Structures are given as C-alpha cells and as structure tokens.
Amino acid sequence: MKTGSMLYEGKAKKMYATDDPAVLLVDYKNSLTAFNAQKKAEMEGKGRLNNLISSRLFEYLNKKGIPTHFIERIDETRQLVKKVNIIPVEVVTRNITTGTLCRRLGVEEGMILPSPLVEYYLKSDELGDPLILEDHAILFNWSTREELDKIREITLKVNQLLKEYFEKLDVILVDFKLEFGKDPEGNLLLSDEISPDTCRFWDRSSGEKLDKDRFRKDLGNVLGAYQEIWSRITSKGE
Ligand code: ADP
Ligand code: UDP
C-alpha cells in the first residue's frame, strides 16, 4: 500500500491517502493536548503506544462483530482504516462519574452509575465540543434518528465488551469517547481511536489513573501509565 498525500493533520493523528481511495493510512503522533488544545505537550513514544493499544482494541471489537473502520496495523505508529465520512458528534459513555459531568452538574465524583450514561457532544474545536441533545443532531442534520438509535445500540455493546475486557486486566473503564462514520455504501462504522487519550482507566486495586488525566492534572508519569495499559493488554488481554 503506497502512502499518498496528507489529507488532514489533527491534534493526535495524521491522515494520509493511499493508492486505494477507500483506505486511509493513520499515523499516530506524539502530541498530547487537553482542555481544547489550550494545554499541549510532546511525548516521545505516545503515538506508538496509542497505535498499538487502539489497533488491539479495534481487532477485539471487530472479532466480536462490531462494525469498525479498522483494517490492520502496519507498523509501530501506523494503521490502515476504511475511509468514512465522520458524523460530527462525539459519543461519550460513562460508567463512573468524573470530569466535565461532575463540573457541569455538581454531582459527586466517583459514583458508580446504575446504568451507563450516553452523552452527545458536537465535534467542534471552535465551540469547545459543546454538549448537545439528540434533537439538535437531528434538526441540524448532523445525524438522523435512525443513525443515533444504531449509534447508541453499538455504543452500549462496545461499553459492555470493553468493560469485560478491561476487568480481566484489573482496570476499571470509567468513561470513553467514540466517533462514528459512514462508508460510501452508507454503512455505519465505529471510527477514530480507542486509547488512553480517549478513555479513562483506573487501576482496580489502587485507583491509580492510567490515562490522559495524568497529563490534564499534572500527575506525572503519563507515558508510564500508557505503557502499563499496553503491558497488561499484551500479558493478559486478547
Ligand atoms: P482532531 O481532529 O480532533 O484533532 P485527530 O488528531 O485524532 O483529531 O485527527 C483524526 C481525524 O480523523 C479526526 O477528525 C477524526 O474524526 C478523523 N477520522 C477518524 N477515523 C476516520 C476515518 N476512518 N475516515 C475519515 N476520517 C477519520
Ligand atoms: N474525551 C475525548 N475527547 C474529547 C472529550 C472527551 O476523548 O474531546 C473523553 C475523555 O478522555 C474521557 C471522556 O471522553 O474519557 C469524558 O470526558 P469529559 O467529558 O469528562 O471531558 P474532559 O475531562 O476530557 O474534558
């Protein structure tokens, strides 16, 4: 597969065309950003770990029948995916209360929710990804009722599968963000990445944070936490 021109450079990844118009090459960067890119850093080795972790999780989800964009990992920092039109809605699922949920609603940190909470945010750097209702997405044509029903169904399945996966690694899946897109045939595919940049992971016994919160909150050893997730995946995961 030949690498073509760079189509897009985002905060965490570069997307390249390939000789197949239906396939993109994704190159994971070492940049870390938080608070809508107001806080930035470079971290040698981060791109590699996120590529390894995300590839492995997408392989697992593909195997479990979740329709995803992921094709294959080609080396340490790069993977091939099916090109989609991204639906501009970020889907956040929460099992435990923390982060913006607590800040926005004043609810206690660390509450185990009786059932998963699914929230939608408009994907917009300019607006700082505001929280939206399903009705906003439908009325402004960002998605359709049918798509959102399907997205919610797939998201809840992914939550169940990832929760089980990480339980085996003694890791609690606190919350995470998903993106969905549509291929040229109109199929809805889980897209983007699943990594410590986009999930909150807590060590089951110590409660230690093993994700980007270490960067957001200046807790130190960010790369060590990402490495710990990858080590547990390779030693105990599928
Ligand atoms: P951001 O755009 O938020 O800075 P990234 O650095 O992760 O994020 O850039 C990757 C971009 O590629 C995102 O905008 C994401 O929505 C998009 N993307 C992810 N998967 C696909 C795909 N399969 N096809 C097309 N675009 C994708
Ligand atoms: N998240 C993400 N990208 C975003 C916003 C959130 O990947 O643009 C993830 C975040 O890592 C966490 C979950 O979604 O796992 C919920 O994040 P929250 O709304 O608490 O916001 P944050 O504290 O990340 O600003």
Short mmCIF file of C-alpha atoms and ligand atoms in Angstrom, two decimals:
data_model
loop_
_atom_site.label_atom_id
_atom_site.label_comp_id
_atom_site.label_asym_id
_atom_site.label_seq_id
_atom_site.Cartn_x
_atom_site.Cartn_y
_atom_site.Cartn_z
CA MET A 1 0.00 0.00 0.00
CA LYS A 2 1.58 3.28 -1.11
CA THR A 3 1.27 6.37 1.09
CA GLY A 4 -0.22 9.33 -0.76
CA SER A 5 -0.64 12.94 0.28
CA MET A 6 -1.51 14.02 3.79
CA LEU A 7 -5.23 14.81 3.84
CA TYR A 8 -5.51 16.11 7.40
CA GLU A 9 -3.33 16.76 10.40
CA GLY A 10 -5.24 16.70 13.67
CA LYS A 11 -4.15 17.05 17.29
CA ALA A 12 -3.23 13.38 17.70
CA LYS A 13 -3.04 11.85 14.23
CA LYS A 14 -2.17 12.49 10.61
CA MET A 15 -4.41 11.01 7.92
CA TYR A 16 -2.91 10.06 4.54
CA ALA A 17 -4.46 8.95 1.25
CA THR A 18 -3.33 5.57 -0.12
CA ASP A 19 -3.45 4.04 -3.60
CA ASP A 20 -6.89 2.68 -2.64
CA PRO A 21 -9.40 5.58 -2.46
CA ALA A 22 -11.43 3.67 0.13
CA VAL A 23 -8.46 3.30 2.51
CA LEU A 24 -6.65 5.82 4.71
CA LEU A 25 -3.33 5.49 6.48
CA VAL A 26 -3.35 6.85 10.02
CA ASP A 27 -0.09 7.97 11.61
CA TYR A 28 -0.29 8.41 15.39
CA LYS A 29 1.55 11.49 16.67
CA ASN A 30 3.40 12.08 19.92
CA SER A 31 1.42 15.26 20.68
CA LEU A 32 -0.77 15.40 23.76
CA THR A 33 -3.46 18.06 24.10
CA ALA A 34 -6.09 18.83 26.73
CA PHE A 35 -8.71 21.47 27.51
CA ASN A 36 -9.50 22.03 23.84
CA ALA A 37 -5.76 22.20 22.97
CA GLN A 38 -5.02 25.02 25.43
CA LYS A 39 -2.56 22.64 27.10
CA LYS A 40 -0.06 20.93 24.79
CA ALA A 41 3.00 18.69 25.06
CA GLU A 42 5.12 16.33 23.01
CA MET A 43 5.73 12.88 24.43
CA GLU A 44 8.16 10.56 22.67
CA GLY A 45 6.60 7.09 22.39
CA LYS A 46 2.95 8.15 22.95
CA GLY A 47 1.97 7.73 19.29
CA ARG A 48 3.39 4.22 19.23
CA LEU A 49 1.53 3.15 22.38
CA ASN A 50 -1.80 4.61 21.23
CA ASN A 51 -1.43 2.94 17.83
CA LEU A 52 -0.67 -0.42 19.47
CA ILE A 53 -3.49 -0.11 22.03
CA SER A 54 -6.12 1.21 19.61
CA SER A 55 -5.27 -1.44 16.99
CA ARG A 56 -5.61 -4.22 19.54
CA LEU A 57 -8.95 -2.91 20.86
CA PHE A 58 -10.40 -2.46 17.37
CA GLU A 59 -9.26 -6.00 16.43
CA TYR A 60 -11.07 -7.28 19.53
CA LEU A 61 -14.25 -5.33 18.67
CA ASN A 62 -14.12 -6.47 15.01
CA LYS A 63 -13.86 -10.06 16.24
CA LYS A 64 -16.91 -9.52 18.47
CA GLY A 65 -18.96 -8.36 15.47
CA ILE A 66 -18.84 -4.58 15.99
CA PRO A 67 -18.68 -2.84 12.58
CA THR A 68 -15.49 -0.72 12.63
CA HIS A 69 -13.23 1.20 10.24
CA PHE A 70 -10.12 -0.72 11.33
CA ILE A 71 -8.31 -2.82 8.71
CA GLU A 72 -4.82 -3.55 10.06
CA ARG A 73 -1.84 -2.16 11.88
CA ILE A 74 1.11 -1.80 9.52
CA ASP A 75 3.88 -0.80 11.88
CA GLU A 76 4.55 0.68 15.31
CA THR A 77 2.86 4.05 14.68
CA ARG A 78 0.65 3.47 11.64
CA GLN A 79 -2.53 1.63 10.74
CA LEU A 80 -4.90 1.32 7.77
CA VAL A 81 -8.59 2.17 8.11
CA LYS A 82 -11.63 2.38 5.86
CA LYS A 83 -12.26 5.97 4.87
CA VAL A 84 -15.56 7.26 6.23
CA ASN A 85 -17.48 10.49 6.47
CA ILE A 86 -17.25 11.25 10.15
CA ILE A 87 -20.56 12.13 11.85
CA PRO A 88 -19.69 15.34 13.76
CA VAL A 89 -20.98 14.02 17.07
CA GLU A 90 -18.69 12.69 19.81
CA VAL A 91 -20.34 9.97 21.85
CA VAL A 92 -19.23 9.82 25.48
CA THR A 93 -20.21 6.86 27.66
CA ARG A 94 -19.79 6.98 31.43
CA ASN A 95 -19.84 4.17 33.97
CA ILE A 96 -18.48 6.25 36.87
CA THR A 97 -18.96 9.99 37.45
CA THR A 98 -15.95 12.26 36.93
CA GLY A 99 -14.62 15.02 34.66
CA THR A 100 -16.94 17.51 32.99
CA LEU A 101 -20.05 15.64 34.19
CA CYS A 102 -19.23 16.50 37.82
CA ARG A 103 -18.19 20.04 36.97
CA ARG A 104 -21.32 20.69 34.90
CA LEU A 105 -23.95 19.14 37.18
CA GLY A 106 -22.28 19.35 40.58
CA VAL A 107 -22.69 15.60 41.13
CA GLU A 108 -20.28 13.73 43.37
CA GLU A 109 -17.04 12.30 41.85
CA GLY A 110 -16.59 8.54 41.63
CA MET A 111 -20.26 7.45 41.82
CA ILE A 112 -20.89 4.12 40.10
CA LEU A 113 -23.82 4.76 37.77
CA PRO A 114 -26.63 2.18 37.92
CA SER A 115 -26.59 2.05 34.12
CA PRO A 116 -24.26 3.61 31.53
CA LEU A 117 -24.84 7.27 30.68
CA VAL A 118 -24.51 8.11 26.96
CA GLU A 119 -23.95 11.77 26.05
CA TYR A 120 -23.51 13.56 22.73
CA TYR A 121 -21.12 16.45 22.06
CA LEU A 122 -20.82 18.46 18.87
CA LYS A 123 -17.39 17.85 17.33
CA SER A 124 -16.24 21.47 17.02
CA ASP A 125 -12.86 22.81 18.14
CA GLU A 126 -14.12 26.39 17.66
CA LEU A 127 -17.01 25.86 20.10
CA GLY A 128 -15.10 23.59 22.50
CA ASP A 129 -17.22 20.48 21.77
CA PRO A 130 -20.50 21.58 23.46
CA LEU A 131 -22.91 19.04 24.94
CA ILE A 132 -25.93 18.57 22.65
CA LEU A 133 -29.25 16.72 22.67
CA GLU A 134 -30.26 14.10 20.11
CA ASP A 135 -32.78 16.65 18.82
CA HIS A 136 -30.00 19.13 18.00
CA ALA A 137 -28.17 16.47 15.99
CA ILE A 138 -31.35 15.58 14.08
CA LEU A 139 -32.68 19.11 13.50
CA PHE A 140 -29.32 20.45 12.31
CA ASN A 141 -28.73 17.38 10.10
CA TRP A 142 -25.59 16.19 11.87
CA SER A 143 -27.20 12.75 12.09
CA THR A 144 -30.60 11.07 11.87
CA ARG A 145 -32.89 9.48 14.46
CA GLU A 146 -32.22 6.04 12.92
CA GLU A 147 -28.44 6.56 12.98
CA LEU A 148 -28.49 7.79 16.56
CA ASP A 149 -30.54 4.76 17.63
CA LYS A 150 -27.98 2.49 15.96
CA ILE A 151 -25.06 4.51 17.39
CA ARG A 152 -26.49 4.19 20.91
CA GLU A 153 -27.02 0.44 20.46
CA ILE A 154 -23.45 -0.11 19.18
CA THR A 155 -22.01 2.20 21.87
CA LEU A 156 -23.68 0.23 24.69
CA LYS A 157 -22.37 -3.05 23.20
CA VAL A 158 -18.86 -1.57 22.93
CA ASN A 159 -19.10 -0.40 26.56
CA GLN A 160 -20.06 -3.91 27.71
CA LEU A 161 -17.29 -5.54 25.65
CA LEU A 162 -14.59 -3.09 26.75
CA LYS A 163 -15.70 -3.21 30.41
CA GLU A 164 -15.34 -7.00 30.38
CA TYR A 165 -12.02 -6.77 28.52
CA PHE A 166 -10.51 -4.31 31.00
CA GLU A 167 -11.92 -6.08 34.08
CA LYS A 168 -9.67 -9.02 33.14
CA LEU A 169 -6.72 -6.59 33.22
CA ASP A 170 -7.73 -5.27 36.67
CA VAL A 171 -8.63 -1.96 35.06
CA ILE A 172 -11.91 -0.08 35.53
CA LEU A 173 -13.30 1.54 32.38
CA VAL A 174 -14.59 4.82 33.82
CA ASP A 175 -15.64 6.62 30.64
CA PHE A 176 -14.66 6.96 26.99
CA LYS A 177 -15.38 8.82 23.75
CA LEU A 178 -16.32 7.22 20.44
CA GLU A 179 -16.71 8.58 16.93
CA PHE A 180 -18.75 7.06 14.13
CA GLY A 181 -18.65 7.49 10.37
CA LYS A 182 -20.34 6.26 7.22
CA ASP A 183 -18.59 4.48 4.36
CA PRO A 184 -19.60 5.21 0.72
CA GLU A 185 -22.23 2.42 0.91
CA GLY A 186 -23.83 4.14 3.90
CA ASN A 187 -22.66 1.58 6.48
CA LEU A 188 -22.22 2.98 9.97
CA LEU A 189 -18.71 2.18 11.25
CA LEU A 190 -17.08 2.81 14.62
CA SER A 191 -14.10 5.03 13.71
CA ASP A 192 -11.25 7.14 15.08
CA GLU A 193 -9.32 5.66 18.05
CA ILE A 194 -9.77 3.98 21.43
CA SER A 195 -6.78 4.69 23.65
CA PRO A 196 -5.72 6.23 26.98
CA ASP A 197 -6.19 9.59 25.19
CA THR A 198 -9.91 8.92 24.74
CA CYS A 199 -10.76 6.70 27.73
CA ARG A 200 -10.41 6.97 31.49
CA PHE A 201 -8.83 3.89 33.03
CA TRP A 202 -8.41 3.36 36.79
CA ASP A 203 -6.34 0.60 38.33
CA ARG A 204 -8.81 -1.66 40.16
CA SER A 205 -6.90 -2.04 43.41
CA SER A 206 -5.14 1.31 43.85
CA GLY A 207 -7.50 3.59 41.88
CA GLU A 208 -4.42 4.99 40.13
CA LYS A 209 -5.23 6.87 36.91
CA LEU A 210 -3.80 5.15 33.81
CA ASP A 211 -4.85 7.63 31.13
CA LYS A 212 -4.66 11.21 29.85
CA ASP A 213 -5.91 12.57 33.20
CA ARG A 214 -2.26 12.21 34.31
CA PHE A 215 -1.46 14.90 31.74
CA ARG A 216 -4.60 17.02 32.37
CA LYS A 217 -3.92 17.08 36.13
CA ASP A 218 -0.08 17.13 36.02
CA LEU A 219 0.16 13.82 37.89
CA GLY A 220 3.43 12.82 36.17
CA ASN A 221 4.49 9.55 34.53
CA VAL A 222 2.00 9.90 31.67
CA LEU A 223 3.90 7.60 29.34
CA GLY A 224 4.37 5.03 32.13
CA ALA A 225 0.58 4.84 32.52
CA TYR A 226 0.03 4.27 28.78
CA GLN A 227 2.83 1.67 28.84
CA GLU A 228 1.13 -0.06 31.82
CA ILE A 229 -2.13 -0.38 29.84
CA TRP A 230 -0.23 -1.86 26.87
CA SER A 231 1.74 -4.25 29.12
CA ARG A 232 -1.45 -5.54 30.72
CA ILE A 233 -3.05 -5.99 27.27
CA THR A 234 -0.08 -8.00 26.00
CA SER A 235 0.22 -10.11 29.14
CA LYS A 236 -3.46 -10.77 29.94
CA GLY A 237 -5.65 -9.41 27.12
CA GLU A 238 -6.97 -10.95 23.90
P1 ADP B 1 -8.69 16.10 15.91
O1 ADP B 1 -9.30 16.31 14.57
O2 ADP B 1 -9.73 16.13 17.00
O3 ADP B 1 -7.53 16.97 16.21
P2 ADP B 1 -7.09 13.64 15.41
O4 ADP B 1 -5.74 14.21 15.50
O5 ADP B 1 -7.35 12.35 16.09
O6 ADP B 1 -8.26 14.58 15.97
O7 ADP B 1 -7.41 13.53 13.86
C1 ADP B 1 -8.00 12.47 13.25
C2 ADP B 1 -9.19 12.95 12.45
O8 ADP B 1 -9.59 11.94 11.53
C3 ADP B 1 -10.40 13.24 13.33
O9 ADP B 1 -11.03 14.43 12.88
C4 ADP B 1 -11.30 12.03 13.11
O10 ADP B 1 -12.68 12.36 13.24
C5 ADP B 1 -10.98 11.65 11.68
N1 ADP B 1 -11.14 10.22 11.38
C6 ADP B 1 -11.00 9.16 12.22
N2 ADP B 1 -11.21 7.99 11.58
C7 ADP B 1 -11.50 8.32 10.29
C8 ADP B 1 -11.82 7.54 9.12
N3 ADP B 1 -11.88 6.21 9.16
N4 ADP B 1 -12.09 8.21 7.97
C9 ADP B 1 -12.04 9.57 7.93
N5 ADP B 1 -11.73 10.35 8.98
C10 ADP B 1 -11.47 9.73 10.15
N1 UDP B 2 -12.98 12.73 25.62
C1 UDP B 2 -12.25 12.67 24.44
N2 UDP B 2 -12.22 13.76 23.62
C2 UDP B 2 -12.89 14.89 23.90
C3 UDP B 2 -13.63 14.97 25.11
C4 UDP B 2 -13.65 13.86 25.94
O1 UDP B 2 -11.64 11.65 24.15
O2 UDP B 2 -12.83 15.85 23.10
C5 UDP B 2 -13.03 11.55 26.52
C6 UDP B 2 -12.22 11.77 27.80
O3 UDP B 2 -10.90 11.28 27.65
C7 UDP B 2 -12.99 10.96 28.81
C8 UDP B 2 -14.44 11.05 28.32
O4 UDP B 2 -14.38 11.38 26.94
O5 UDP B 2 -12.58 9.62 28.77
C9 UDP B 2 -15.28 12.06 29.08
O6 UDP B 2 -14.62 13.28 29.10
P1 UDP B 2 -15.20 14.55 29.88
O7 UDP B 2 -16.50 14.94 29.27
O8 UDP B 2 -15.20 14.31 31.34
O9 UDP B 2 -14.23 15.73 29.47
P2 UDP B 2 -12.71 16.05 29.73
O10 UDP B 2 -12.49 15.97 31.20
O11 UDP B 2 -11.97 15.06 28.92
O12 UDP B 2 -12.59 17.45 29.19
#
